[in-house]
Coordinates of C-alpha atoms and ligand atoms in Angstrom, one line a residue:
M1 CA 33.3 -26.6 -232.5
L2 CA 34.6 -23.0 -232.5
A3 CA 33.8 -20.0 -230.4
R4 CA 32.5 -17.0 -232.4
P5 CA 35.3 -15.9 -234.8
E6 CA 36.5 -12.4 -234.0
T7 CA 35.4 -11.2 -237.4
G8 CA 31.8 -11.9 -236.4
G9 CA 31.3 -13.6 -239.8
H10 CA 29.1 -16.7 -240.1
D11 CA 30.9 -18.8 -242.6
R12 CA 32.0 -21.1 -239.8
E13 CA 30.2 -22.9 -237.0
I14 CA 29.7 -20.6 -234.0
V15 CA 28.9 -21.8 -230.5
L16 CA 27.3 -19.3 -228.1
S17 CA 26.3 -19.9 -224.5
G18 CA 23.6 -18.4 -222.4
L19 CA 20.9 -19.5 -219.9
G20 CA 19.2 -22.7 -220.8
V21 CA 15.7 -22.1 -219.7
S22 CA 13.7 -24.7 -221.5
R23 CA 15.0 -28.2 -222.2
G24 CA 15.0 -29.9 -225.5
I25 CA 16.9 -29.6 -228.8
A26 CA 15.7 -27.5 -231.8
I27 CA 17.4 -27.7 -235.2
G28 CA 15.8 -25.1 -237.4
V29 CA 16.0 -22.0 -239.5
L30 CA 17.1 -18.8 -237.9
Y31 CA 14.3 -16.2 -237.9
L32 CA 15.5 -12.8 -236.9
H33 CA 12.7 -11.1 -234.9
D34 CA 12.6 -7.4 -235.3
S35 CA 9.8 -5.3 -234.0
G36 CA 9.2 -4.4 -237.7
T37 CA 7.7 -1.2 -238.9
I38 CA 5.6 0.6 -236.4
S39 CA 2.9 2.8 -237.9
V40 CA 2.9 6.3 -236.5
P41 CA -0.2 8.3 -237.2
E42 CA 0.4 12.1 -236.9
R43 CA -1.9 14.0 -234.7
R44 CA -2.1 17.6 -233.6
V45 CA -1.3 18.4 -229.9
A46 CA -3.0 21.2 -228.1
A47 CA -0.7 24.0 -226.9
S48 CA -1.5 23.3 -223.3
L49 CA -0.3 19.7 -223.7
L50 CA 3.0 20.3 -225.5
D51 CA 5.0 20.1 -222.2
A52 CA 3.5 16.8 -221.4
E53 CA 4.2 15.5 -225.0
C54 CA 7.9 16.6 -224.6
L55 CA 8.0 14.8 -221.3
R56 CA 6.6 11.7 -222.8
F57 CA 9.4 11.8 -225.4
T58 CA 12.1 12.5 -222.8
E59 CA 10.9 9.4 -220.9
A60 CA 11.0 7.3 -224.1
A61 CA 14.6 8.5 -224.8
S62 CA 15.8 7.8 -221.3
M63 CA 14.2 4.3 -221.4
A64 CA 16.1 3.8 -224.7
S65 CA 19.3 5.0 -223.1
H66 CA 18.8 2.5 -220.3
Q67 CA 18.2 -0.3 -222.8
V68 CA 21.4 0.6 -224.6
E69 CA 23.3 0.7 -221.3
Q70 CA 22.1 -2.8 -220.6
L71 CA 23.4 -3.9 -224.0
Q72 CA 26.7 -2.1 -223.3
D73 CA 27.0 -4.0 -220.1
K74 CA 26.7 -7.2 -222.0
A75 CA 29.2 -6.1 -224.7
G76 CA 31.7 -5.3 -221.9
R77 CA 31.5 -8.9 -220.7
L78 CA 32.2 -10.2 -224.1
G79 CA 35.8 -9.1 -224.4
G80 CA 37.9 -9.5 -227.5
S81 CA 37.6 -7.3 -230.6
A82 CA 33.9 -8.4 -231.1
G83 CA 33.1 -6.9 -227.8
E84 CA 35.1 -3.8 -228.5
E85 CA 33.4 -3.2 -231.8
L86 CA 30.0 -3.7 -230.4
G87 CA 31.0 -1.4 -227.6
Y88 CA 31.8 1.5 -230.0
L89 CA 28.6 1.1 -231.8
L90 CA 26.5 1.1 -228.6
E91 CA 28.4 4.2 -227.4
A92 CA 27.5 5.9 -230.6
Y93 CA 23.8 4.9 -229.9
H94 CA 24.1 6.3 -226.4
Q95 CA 25.5 9.6 -227.7
M96 CA 22.6 9.8 -230.1
L97 CA 20.2 9.6 -227.2
R98 CA 21.8 12.4 -225.2
G99 CA 21.2 16.0 -226.3
S100 CA 22.1 15.1 -229.9
R101 CA 20.7 16.7 -233.0
L102 CA 18.1 13.9 -233.1
I103 CA 16.8 14.7 -229.6
R104 CA 16.8 18.4 -230.0
G105 CA 15.2 18.1 -233.5
V106 CA 12.4 16.0 -232.2
E107 CA 11.6 18.4 -229.3
R108 CA 11.7 21.3 -231.8
R109 CA 9.2 19.6 -234.0
I110 CA 6.8 18.7 -231.2
R111 CA 6.7 22.3 -230.1
G112 CA 7.1 24.0 -233.5
E113 CA 4.7 21.9 -235.5
R114 CA 2.5 20.9 -232.5
I115 CA 2.6 17.2 -233.4
N116 CA 2.8 14.0 -231.4
A117 CA 6.2 12.7 -230.3
E118 CA 5.9 9.6 -232.6
A119 CA 5.4 11.6 -235.7
A120 CA 8.2 14.0 -234.7
V121 CA 10.6 11.1 -234.2
Q122 CA 9.7 9.6 -237.6
Q123 CA 10.1 12.9 -239.4
E124 CA 13.4 13.8 -237.7
I125 CA 14.8 10.3 -238.5
N126 CA 13.7 10.6 -242.1
E127 CA 15.4 13.9 -242.5
I128 CA 18.7 12.8 -240.9
V129 CA 18.7 9.7 -243.0
H130 CA 18.0 11.6 -246.1
G131 CA 20.8 14.0 -245.4
F132 CA 23.3 11.2 -244.7
E133 CA 22.3 9.3 -247.9
A134 CA 22.8 12.4 -250.0
M135 CA 26.4 12.9 -248.8
D136 CA 27.9 10.0 -250.7
D137 CA 30.1 9.0 -247.8
A138 CA 30.6 5.4 -247.0
Y139 CA 31.0 5.9 -243.2
L140 CA 27.8 8.0 -243.0
S141 CA 25.7 5.7 -245.2
A142 CA 26.7 2.9 -242.8
R143 CA 25.4 5.0 -239.9
V144 CA 21.9 5.1 -241.6
A145 CA 21.0 1.7 -240.3
D146 CA 22.0 2.8 -236.8
I147 CA 19.9 5.9 -236.9
R148 CA 16.9 3.9 -238.1
D149 CA 17.5 1.4 -235.3
I150 CA 17.5 4.2 -232.7
G151 CA 14.4 5.6 -234.3
R152 CA 12.6 2.2 -234.0
R153 CA 13.7 1.9 -230.4
L154 CA 12.2 5.3 -229.6
L155 CA 9.0 4.5 -231.4
R156 CA 8.7 1.2 -229.6
N157 CA 9.1 2.9 -226.3
L158 CA 6.7 5.6 -227.2
T159 CA 4.0 3.4 -228.5
D160 CA 4.6 0.7 -225.9
T161 CA 4.3 -1.7 -228.7
T162 CA 3.7 -5.2 -227.3
Y163 CA 1.7 -6.8 -230.1
R164 CA 4.1 -8.0 -232.7
P165 CA 2.5 -10.8 -234.7
F166 CA 4.8 -13.4 -236.0
T167 CA 3.8 -13.6 -239.6
A168 CA 5.6 -15.2 -242.5
L169 CA 7.6 -17.5 -240.3
P170 CA 9.4 -20.3 -242.1
G171 CA 8.4 -23.7 -240.9
N172 CA 10.7 -25.0 -238.1
A173 CA 11.7 -21.4 -237.2
V174 CA 14.1 -20.6 -234.4
I175 CA 13.3 -17.1 -233.2
V176 CA 16.3 -15.0 -232.5
A177 CA 15.7 -11.6 -230.9
E178 CA 17.2 -9.0 -228.6
E179 CA 14.3 -9.4 -226.2
M180 CA 11.0 -11.2 -226.1
T181 CA 8.3 -10.1 -223.7
P182 CA 6.0 -12.8 -222.1
A183 CA 3.3 -11.4 -224.4
D184 CA 5.5 -11.8 -227.5
T185 CA 6.3 -15.3 -226.5
A186 CA 2.6 -16.2 -225.9
L187 CA 2.1 -15.5 -229.6
L188 CA 4.5 -18.2 -230.7
D189 CA 2.9 -21.2 -232.3
P190 CA 4.8 -24.3 -231.2
R191 CA 3.7 -26.0 -234.4
R192 CA 5.7 -23.5 -236.5
V193 CA 8.4 -22.4 -234.0
A194 CA 11.1 -24.9 -233.0
G195 CA 13.1 -22.8 -230.5
L196 CA 14.0 -19.5 -229.1
A197 CA 17.2 -17.6 -228.4
T198 CA 17.5 -14.0 -227.0
V199 CA 20.0 -11.5 -225.7
M200 CA 18.0 -10.4 -222.7
G201 CA 16.1 -12.5 -220.1
G202 CA 16.6 -14.5 -216.9
A203 CA 15.8 -18.1 -216.2
E204 CA 12.9 -17.4 -213.8
G205 CA 11.3 -14.4 -215.8
H206 CA 7.9 -14.9 -217.3
T207 CA 9.4 -15.2 -220.9
A208 CA 11.3 -18.2 -219.7
I209 CA 8.2 -19.6 -217.9
M210 CA 6.1 -19.1 -221.1
A211 CA 8.8 -20.8 -223.2
R212 CA 8.7 -23.8 -220.8
S213 CA 5.0 -24.0 -221.0
L214 CA 5.1 -24.0 -224.8
N215 CA 7.8 -26.7 -224.6
L216 CA 10.1 -24.6 -226.7
P217 CA 13.8 -25.4 -226.4
S218 CA 15.1 -22.0 -225.3
V219 CA 18.3 -20.2 -224.4
L220 CA 18.2 -16.6 -223.1
G221 CA 20.8 -14.1 -222.0
I222 CA 23.3 -14.7 -224.9
A223 CA 25.4 -11.5 -224.9
D224 CA 26.8 -11.7 -228.5
L225 CA 23.8 -13.4 -230.2
L226 CA 23.0 -10.7 -232.7
A227 CA 26.5 -9.7 -233.9
G228 CA 26.4 -10.3 -237.7
V229 CA 23.5 -12.8 -237.4
R230 CA 21.5 -13.5 -240.6
G231 CA 18.0 -14.8 -241.1
G232 CA 17.8 -18.2 -242.9
E233 CA 21.0 -19.7 -241.4
T234 CA 20.8 -23.1 -239.8
I235 CA 20.7 -22.9 -236.0
V236 CA 20.7 -25.4 -233.2
V237 CA 19.3 -24.6 -229.7
D238 CA 20.3 -26.9 -226.9
G239 CA 18.0 -25.8 -224.1
G240 CA 19.3 -28.2 -221.5
N241 CA 22.9 -27.1 -221.8
G242 CA 22.3 -23.4 -222.6
L243 CA 24.0 -23.6 -226.0
V244 CA 23.2 -22.1 -229.4
I245 CA 25.1 -23.2 -232.5
I246 CA 24.9 -21.1 -235.6
N247 CA 25.9 -22.7 -239.0
P248 CA 26.5 -26.1 -237.4
L249 CA 28.8 -28.5 -239.2
P250 CA 27.3 -31.7 -240.5
A251 CA 28.9 -33.7 -237.6
T252 CA 27.3 -31.2 -235.1
I253 CA 23.9 -31.6 -236.7
G254 CA 24.3 -35.4 -236.6
H255 CA 25.2 -35.2 -232.9
Y256 CA 22.2 -33.0 -232.1
R257 CA 19.8 -35.2 -234.1
R258 CA 20.8 -38.1 -231.8
E259 CA 20.5 -35.9 -228.7
R260 CA 17.0 -34.8 -229.8
A261 CA 15.9 -38.4 -230.4
A262 CA 17.2 -39.5 -227.0
F263 CA 15.4 -36.5 -225.3
L264 CA 12.1 -37.4 -227.0
R265 CA 12.6 -41.1 -226.1
Q266 CA 13.1 -40.2 -222.5
R267 CA 10.0 -38.0 -222.6
R268 CA 8.0 -40.9 -224.0
V269 CA 9.2 -43.2 -221.3
L270 CA 8.3 -40.7 -218.6
G271 CA 4.9 -40.2 -220.3
R272 CA 4.1 -43.8 -219.3
L273 CA 4.0 -42.7 -215.7
R274 CA 0.8 -40.7 -216.5
D275 CA -1.6 -43.0 -214.7
V276 CA 0.6 -44.1 -211.8
P277 CA 0.3 -42.2 -208.5
A278 CA 3.0 -39.9 -207.2
V279 CA 3.9 -41.9 -204.2
T280 CA 7.3 -42.1 -202.4
R281 CA 8.9 -45.5 -201.8
D282 CA 7.7 -45.3 -198.2
G283 CA 4.1 -44.6 -199.2
A284 CA 3.7 -40.8 -198.9
R285 CA 1.2 -39.6 -201.5
I286 CA 2.1 -36.3 -203.2
V287 CA -0.3 -34.2 -205.3
L288 CA 1.1 -33.0 -208.6
Q289 CA -0.6 -30.2 -210.4
A290 CA 0.1 -28.1 -213.5
N291 CA 0.7 -24.4 -213.9
M292 CA -1.1 -23.0 -216.9
E293 CA -0.1 -19.9 -218.9
L294 CA -2.4 -20.3 -221.9
P295 CA -5.9 -21.9 -222.2
N296 CA -4.9 -24.1 -225.1
E297 CA -2.6 -26.1 -222.7
V298 CA -5.6 -28.1 -221.3
P299 CA -4.9 -31.2 -223.5
S300 CA -1.2 -31.3 -222.5
V301 CA -2.2 -30.8 -218.8
L302 CA -4.5 -33.8 -219.0
E303 CA -1.9 -35.8 -221.0
S304 CA 0.8 -35.1 -218.3
G305 CA -1.3 -36.9 -215.6
A306 CA -1.6 -33.6 -213.5
E307 CA -4.3 -33.9 -210.9
G308 CA -5.5 -30.4 -211.4
I309 CA -4.3 -26.9 -212.3
G310 CA -2.5 -25.5 -209.2
L311 CA -1.9 -22.1 -210.8
L312 CA -3.8 -20.6 -213.8
R313 CA -2.0 -17.4 -214.6
S314 CA -4.9 -15.3 -215.8
E315 CA -2.7 -12.6 -217.3
F316 CA -3.1 -14.2 -220.8
L317 CA -6.6 -12.8 -220.8
F318 CA -5.1 -9.3 -220.9
M319 CA -2.1 -9.8 -223.2
N320 CA -1.7 -8.5 -226.7
R321 CA -4.8 -6.3 -226.7
D322 CA -5.5 -2.6 -226.0
D323 CA -8.9 -3.1 -224.3
V324 CA -9.9 -5.0 -221.1
P325 CA -11.8 -8.3 -221.6
S326 CA -15.4 -8.0 -220.3
E327 CA -16.7 -10.2 -217.5
D328 CA -18.5 -12.3 -220.0
E329 CA -15.5 -12.8 -222.2
Q330 CA -13.4 -13.9 -219.2
Y331 CA -16.2 -16.2 -218.0
Q332 CA -16.4 -18.0 -221.4
V333 CA -12.7 -18.7 -221.5
L334 CA -12.5 -19.8 -217.8
R335 CA -15.6 -21.9 -218.1
D336 CA -14.2 -23.7 -221.1
V337 CA -11.0 -24.5 -219.1
V338 CA -13.0 -25.7 -216.0
E339 CA -15.2 -27.9 -218.1
R340 CA -12.4 -29.4 -220.1
M341 CA -10.6 -30.3 -216.9
G342 CA -13.5 -32.7 -216.2
G343 CA -13.9 -32.4 -212.5
R344 CA -10.2 -31.7 -211.6
C345 CA -9.7 -28.6 -209.5
V346 CA -8.6 -25.4 -211.3
T347 CA -6.9 -22.7 -209.1
I348 CA -7.5 -19.4 -210.9
R349 CA -5.2 -16.6 -209.9
T350 CA -6.6 -13.1 -210.3
F351 CA -4.5 -10.9 -212.7
D352 CA -0.9 -10.5 -211.8
A353 CA -0.1 -7.8 -214.4
G354 CA 2.9 -5.6 -213.7
G355 CA 6.6 -6.4 -213.2
D356 CA 7.8 -8.0 -216.4
K357 CA 4.1 -8.8 -217.3
L358 CA 3.1 -5.4 -218.4
A359 CA -0.5 -5.3 -219.7
P360 CA -1.2 -2.0 -221.3
A361 CA -4.9 -2.9 -221.3
L362 CA -4.9 -2.8 -217.5
G363 CA -3.2 0.6 -217.5
C364 CA 0.1 -0.9 -216.1
T365 CA 2.9 1.6 -216.5
I366 CA 6.6 0.9 -216.4
G367 CA 7.0 3.1 -213.3
P368 CA 10.3 3.7 -211.6
N369 CA 10.4 0.0 -210.4
P370 CA 7.8 -2.2 -212.0
S371 CA 8.4 -5.2 -209.7
L372 CA 7.7 -3.0 -206.7
G373 CA 4.9 -0.9 -208.2
L374 CA 1.2 -1.1 -208.7
R375 CA 1.0 -4.8 -209.7
A376 CA -1.1 -7.8 -209.0
I377 CA -3.6 -7.4 -206.1
R378 CA -2.4 -3.8 -205.5
L379 CA -3.7 -2.9 -209.0
G380 CA -6.8 -5.0 -208.3
L381 CA -7.6 -3.1 -205.2
A382 CA -6.9 0.3 -206.8
R383 CA -9.1 -0.7 -209.8
Q384 CA -11.9 -2.6 -208.0
D385 CA -14.0 -2.5 -211.2
L386 CA -11.4 -4.7 -212.9
L387 CA -11.1 -7.0 -209.9
E388 CA -14.9 -7.3 -209.5
A389 CA -15.4 -8.2 -213.2
Q390 CA -12.7 -10.9 -212.9
L391 CA -14.0 -12.3 -209.6
A392 CA -17.5 -12.5 -211.1
A393 CA -16.2 -14.3 -214.2
I394 CA -14.4 -16.8 -211.9
L395 CA -17.4 -17.3 -209.6
R396 CA -19.6 -18.0 -212.6
A397 CA -17.1 -20.5 -214.0
S398 CA -17.2 -22.3 -210.6
A399 CA -20.7 -23.5 -211.5
H400 CA -19.1 -25.8 -214.0
G401 CA -16.5 -27.6 -211.9
P402 CA -14.2 -27.3 -208.8
V403 CA -12.4 -23.9 -208.7
R404 CA -10.2 -22.1 -206.2
I405 CA -9.4 -18.4 -206.3
L406 CA -5.8 -17.3 -205.7
I407 CA -4.7 -13.8 -204.9
P408 CA -1.2 -12.7 -206.0
M409 CA 1.3 -10.5 -204.2
I410 CA -0.5 -10.4 -200.9
A411 CA 1.7 -8.4 -198.5
T412 CA -0.8 -7.7 -195.6
V413 CA -3.7 -9.3 -193.9
G414 CA -5.7 -6.2 -194.7
E415 CA -5.3 -6.7 -198.5
L416 CA -6.7 -10.2 -198.1
R417 CA -9.6 -9.0 -195.9
V418 CA -10.5 -6.3 -198.4
T419 CA -10.3 -8.7 -201.3
R420 CA -12.7 -11.1 -199.5
E421 CA -15.1 -8.2 -198.9
V422 CA -15.0 -7.4 -202.7
M423 CA -15.6 -11.1 -203.4
N424 CA -18.5 -11.2 -201.0
R425 CA -20.0 -8.1 -202.6
V426 CA -19.8 -9.8 -206.0
I427 CA -21.3 -13.0 -204.6
R428 CA -24.3 -11.1 -203.3
R429 CA -24.7 -9.3 -206.7
L430 CA -24.6 -12.7 -208.5
R431 CA -27.0 -14.4 -206.1
K432 CA -29.5 -11.5 -206.4
A433 CA -29.4 -11.9 -210.1
G434 CA -29.9 -15.7 -209.8
T435 CA -26.6 -16.4 -211.5
A436 CA -25.3 -20.0 -211.0
M437 CA -22.1 -20.5 -209.1
A438 CA -20.5 -23.1 -206.7
D439 CA -22.2 -23.3 -203.3
P440 CA -20.4 -22.9 -201.0
P441 CA -18.3 -20.4 -203.0
P442 CA -14.8 -21.3 -204.0
P443 CA -12.0 -21.1 -201.4
L444 CA -9.9 -17.9 -201.4
G445 CA -6.2 -18.4 -201.1
A446 CA -3.1 -16.2 -200.8
M447 CA 0.1 -16.4 -202.8
I448 CA 3.0 -16.2 -200.4
E449 CA 5.7 -14.6 -202.5
I450 CA 6.7 -11.5 -200.6
P451 CA 9.1 -12.0 -197.7
G452 CA 6.9 -9.8 -195.5
A453 CA 3.9 -12.1 -196.2
A454 CA 6.0 -15.2 -195.5
L455 CA 7.0 -13.7 -192.1
S456 CA 3.4 -12.9 -191.3
A457 CA 2.2 -16.3 -192.6
D458 CA 0.7 -17.2 -189.2
S459 CA -1.7 -14.2 -189.3
I460 CA -2.4 -14.4 -193.1
A461 CA -3.3 -18.1 -192.7
W462 CA -6.2 -17.1 -190.4
H463 CA -7.7 -15.2 -193.3
A464 CA -6.8 -17.5 -196.2
D465 CA -8.4 -20.8 -197.2
F466 CA -5.2 -22.0 -198.7
F467 CA -1.6 -20.9 -199.5
A468 CA 0.4 -21.1 -202.7
I469 CA 4.0 -20.4 -202.1
G470 CA 5.5 -18.5 -205.1
T471 CA 9.2 -19.2 -204.8
N472 CA 10.0 -17.2 -208.0
D473 CA 9.0 -13.9 -206.5
L474 CA 9.9 -15.0 -203.0
T475 CA 13.5 -15.5 -204.1
Q476 CA 13.5 -12.3 -206.1
Y477 CA 12.3 -10.1 -203.3
T478 CA 14.3 -11.9 -200.5
L479 CA 17.6 -11.6 -202.3
A480 CA 16.9 -8.4 -204.2
I481 CA 17.6 -10.2 -207.5
D482 CA 15.6 -9.3 -210.6
R483 CA 14.4 -12.7 -211.7
S484 CA 14.3 -11.7 -215.4
D485 CA 17.7 -10.0 -215.5
E486 CA 20.3 -12.3 -217.0
A487 CA 23.1 -10.0 -215.5
V488 CA 22.3 -11.2 -212.0
A489 CA 20.9 -14.7 -213.0
H490 CA 24.0 -16.4 -211.4
L491 CA 23.0 -14.8 -208.0
Y492 CA 19.4 -16.0 -208.1
N493 CA 19.3 -18.8 -205.7
P494 CA 16.2 -20.4 -204.2
L495 CA 18.6 -22.5 -202.0
H496 CA 19.7 -19.4 -200.1
P497 CA 19.1 -20.2 -196.4
A498 CA 16.8 -17.2 -196.1
V499 CA 14.5 -18.3 -198.9
L500 CA 14.4 -21.8 -197.4
R501 CA 13.5 -20.5 -194.0
L502 CA 10.6 -18.5 -195.5
I503 CA 9.3 -21.5 -197.3
Q504 CA 9.5 -23.6 -194.2
F505 CA 7.9 -21.0 -192.0
S506 CA 5.0 -20.5 -194.5
A507 CA 4.5 -24.3 -194.8
E508 CA 4.4 -24.7 -191.0
A509 CA 2.0 -21.7 -190.6
A510 CA -0.4 -23.4 -193.0
T511 CA -0.1 -26.7 -191.1
R512 CA -0.8 -24.9 -187.8
A513 CA -3.9 -23.2 -189.3
R514 CA -4.9 -26.5 -191.0
I515 CA -5.1 -25.0 -194.5
P516 CA -3.7 -26.6 -197.6
V517 CA -0.4 -25.4 -198.9
C518 CA 1.2 -25.8 -202.3
V519 CA 4.4 -24.7 -203.9
C520 CA 3.9 -23.3 -207.4
G521 CA 7.2 -21.5 -208.2
E522 CA 9.6 -23.0 -210.7
V523 CA 11.4 -25.0 -208.1
A524 CA 8.3 -27.2 -207.8
G525 CA 9.0 -28.5 -211.3
D526 CA 12.7 -29.1 -210.9
P527 CA 13.5 -32.7 -209.6
R528 CA 16.6 -31.3 -208.0
F529 CA 14.5 -29.6 -205.3
T530 CA 11.8 -32.3 -204.9
A531 CA 13.4 -34.1 -201.9
L532 CA 14.0 -30.8 -200.1
L533 CA 10.4 -29.5 -200.6
L534 CA 9.0 -32.8 -199.4
G535 CA 11.3 -32.7 -196.5
L536 CA 10.1 -29.2 -195.6
G537 CA 6.5 -30.6 -195.3
I538 CA 5.2 -29.7 -198.8
R539 CA 2.8 -32.4 -200.2
D540 CA 1.4 -30.5 -203.2
L541 CA 3.5 -29.2 -206.1
S542 CA 2.3 -27.3 -209.1
M543 CA 4.6 -26.9 -212.1
T544 CA 5.1 -26.5 -215.9
T545 CA 3.1 -29.3 -217.5
S546 CA 6.1 -31.0 -219.1
N547 CA 7.8 -31.4 -215.8
V548 CA 4.9 -33.4 -214.1
P549 CA 6.3 -36.8 -215.2
V550 CA 9.9 -35.8 -214.4
V551 CA 9.0 -34.9 -210.8
K552 CA 6.7 -37.9 -210.5
N553 CA 9.6 -40.1 -211.5
R554 CA 11.8 -38.5 -208.8
I555 CA 9.1 -38.8 -206.1
R556 CA 8.7 -42.5 -206.9
S557 CA 12.4 -43.1 -206.3
L558 CA 12.5 -41.2 -203.0
D559 CA 12.2 -42.2 -199.5
L560 CA 10.3 -39.5 -197.5
G561 CA 12.1 -40.4 -194.2
G562 CA 15.4 -39.7 -196.0
A563 CA 14.1 -36.5 -197.5
I564 CA 13.1 -35.2 -194.1
R565 CA 16.5 -36.0 -192.6
C566 CA 18.1 -34.3 -195.6
A567 CA 15.9 -31.2 -195.2
Q568 CA 16.7 -31.1 -191.4
R569 CA 20.5 -31.1 -192.2
I570 CA 20.0 -28.4 -194.8
M571 CA 18.1 -26.2 -192.4
E572 CA 21.0 -26.3 -190.0
Q573 CA 23.3 -24.7 -192.6
S574 CA 24.1 -21.1 -192.9
D575 CA 26.3 -21.5 -196.0
G576 CA 24.6 -21.8 -199.4
G577 CA 27.5 -23.8 -200.7
H578 CA 27.0 -26.5 -198.0
I579 CA 23.3 -26.6 -198.8
V580 CA 24.0 -27.3 -202.5
R581 CA 26.5 -30.0 -201.6
I582 CA 24.2 -31.7 -199.2
L583 CA 21.2 -31.6 -201.6
D584 CA 23.2 -32.7 -204.6
G585 CA 24.8 -35.5 -202.5
F586 CA 21.4 -36.7 -201.4
N587 CA 20.1 -36.6 -205.0
A588 CA 23.1 -38.6 -206.1
G589 CA 22.1 -41.3 -203.6
E590 CA 24.7 -40.7 -200.8
E591 CA 22.5 -40.0 -197.8
Ligands
LIG1 C1 6.0 -17.1 -208.2 O1 6.3 -15.9 -208.0 O2 6.7 -18.0 -207.8 C2 4.8 -17.5 -209.0 C3 4.4 -18.7 -209.1 O3 4.1 -16.4 -209.7 P1 4.7 -15.8 -211.0 O4 5.8 -16.6 -211.5 O5 3.6 -15.8 -212.0 O6 5.1 -14.4 -210.6
LIG2 MG1 4.8 -14.4 -208.5

């Protein structure tokens, strides 16, 4: 197999590497996902609003600049002439976004013609393209595609386009894109889509989580994925090893067919564990639950042998739409999930929009730093009408089976107290109206995913009925590493001693307060971490459905006594490297 030829052509097999975020092998047809045409209706803007319209455009342009800088960063890491060529192109894009004729022209049109920014961008792009095409100059006509590309980027940012339906997909399509948002990914139909490969994205971001929940072999963060790529080519995605092969040779395809068969065979073998309990060799019973991103996952959750849903991420209710779902609509969807779970507990988390899960319907804005902004329960408490509607829907669903309510991004005791007051208010309203719900009402739990919350876990525990430790955000915020940014993915490390101490402290605080505690971040579904989590006192793990049998298999091969000793040794270390060696050694059977 060859690395990408410097010409960037695709007449040979090309092997690219990135972050393998969802295991499995896809052999399919490359489908280049582009945001497509965005319709831009023209509207008149009142004179008093022209400054605001220009500001909106400036923000869209600076966001585009930032996106191009990220791409430049990647190109810089590529090296060779491919990287250099990509670098020149991106620098030209960057120039176009800084005080160029395009930018000045759009501003002039907004003010002069009093039209919205989208229409001004479209008109200015059309005029520049038209001028270039008329010049009969090979260099300038080649630039037309670049100008259109910048135009699309500006329009995407202006319209905050998140709904991009995947129509006309070939069967067995492998989606190749610069970036996929979690909302884009939620639209993928695993019956038609075989795999996913993107330039942007980290291993613990919500796009990766969504890909895992759809069981789509996926590799993200591939710097030179798009250079010269063509739709319709054969492509292999090896999600376990983080490899993508474009134009594979017959021998490579043969190799990957065998790998895929072996992977599916192993999955079938593990599937036989469905009805056996998750018990360690020395008899400790562990609860395994599933994380759910989309309501249509219920059959696979049941199939996996999960004992319940430990985390239902309710964001799906708000994705890919411009309006907010009513209390009734949310109730119908949640009731359906609760009923189909047939008496198994469903832990429903109130909306955690914000960060990389922007939901325009909830009025989430990008803000200077989305992960630290008005997201999750902060948004819920700022918009109590939204929170009340969702709590009412969950409480009504609790009449149909066991439910727990989980609050994301709790930072203070006060937030949890106010949330409980809001919930009690909703309960009183529902009771007054004679609406059915569980009696007593469902437990109210806190996600422990902010370092400050973990450090105050003792006091939060007195106000919470249960804890769910979210190691994805806990790692992100403890180490100041953006979980969805592939540029820092190598630094993202849940085994950092600081993260482990916060997990341990939270688990001990829950035990002291005698409330249940579960881990529902991505480490819960990774068998590499199972012994350590058990050794730290965790007895309830919630994970991507397809990992339930994998983790169960690991638990059944483990000795809890040994896991506790291993965790004790690990907690004495200050060096992350030693921790990795001790854990990997233990997993390899050397105690
Ligand atoms: C977490 O942060 O670990 C978590 C489970 O929540 P999410 O991944 O949805 O942010
Ligand atoms: Mg989280």
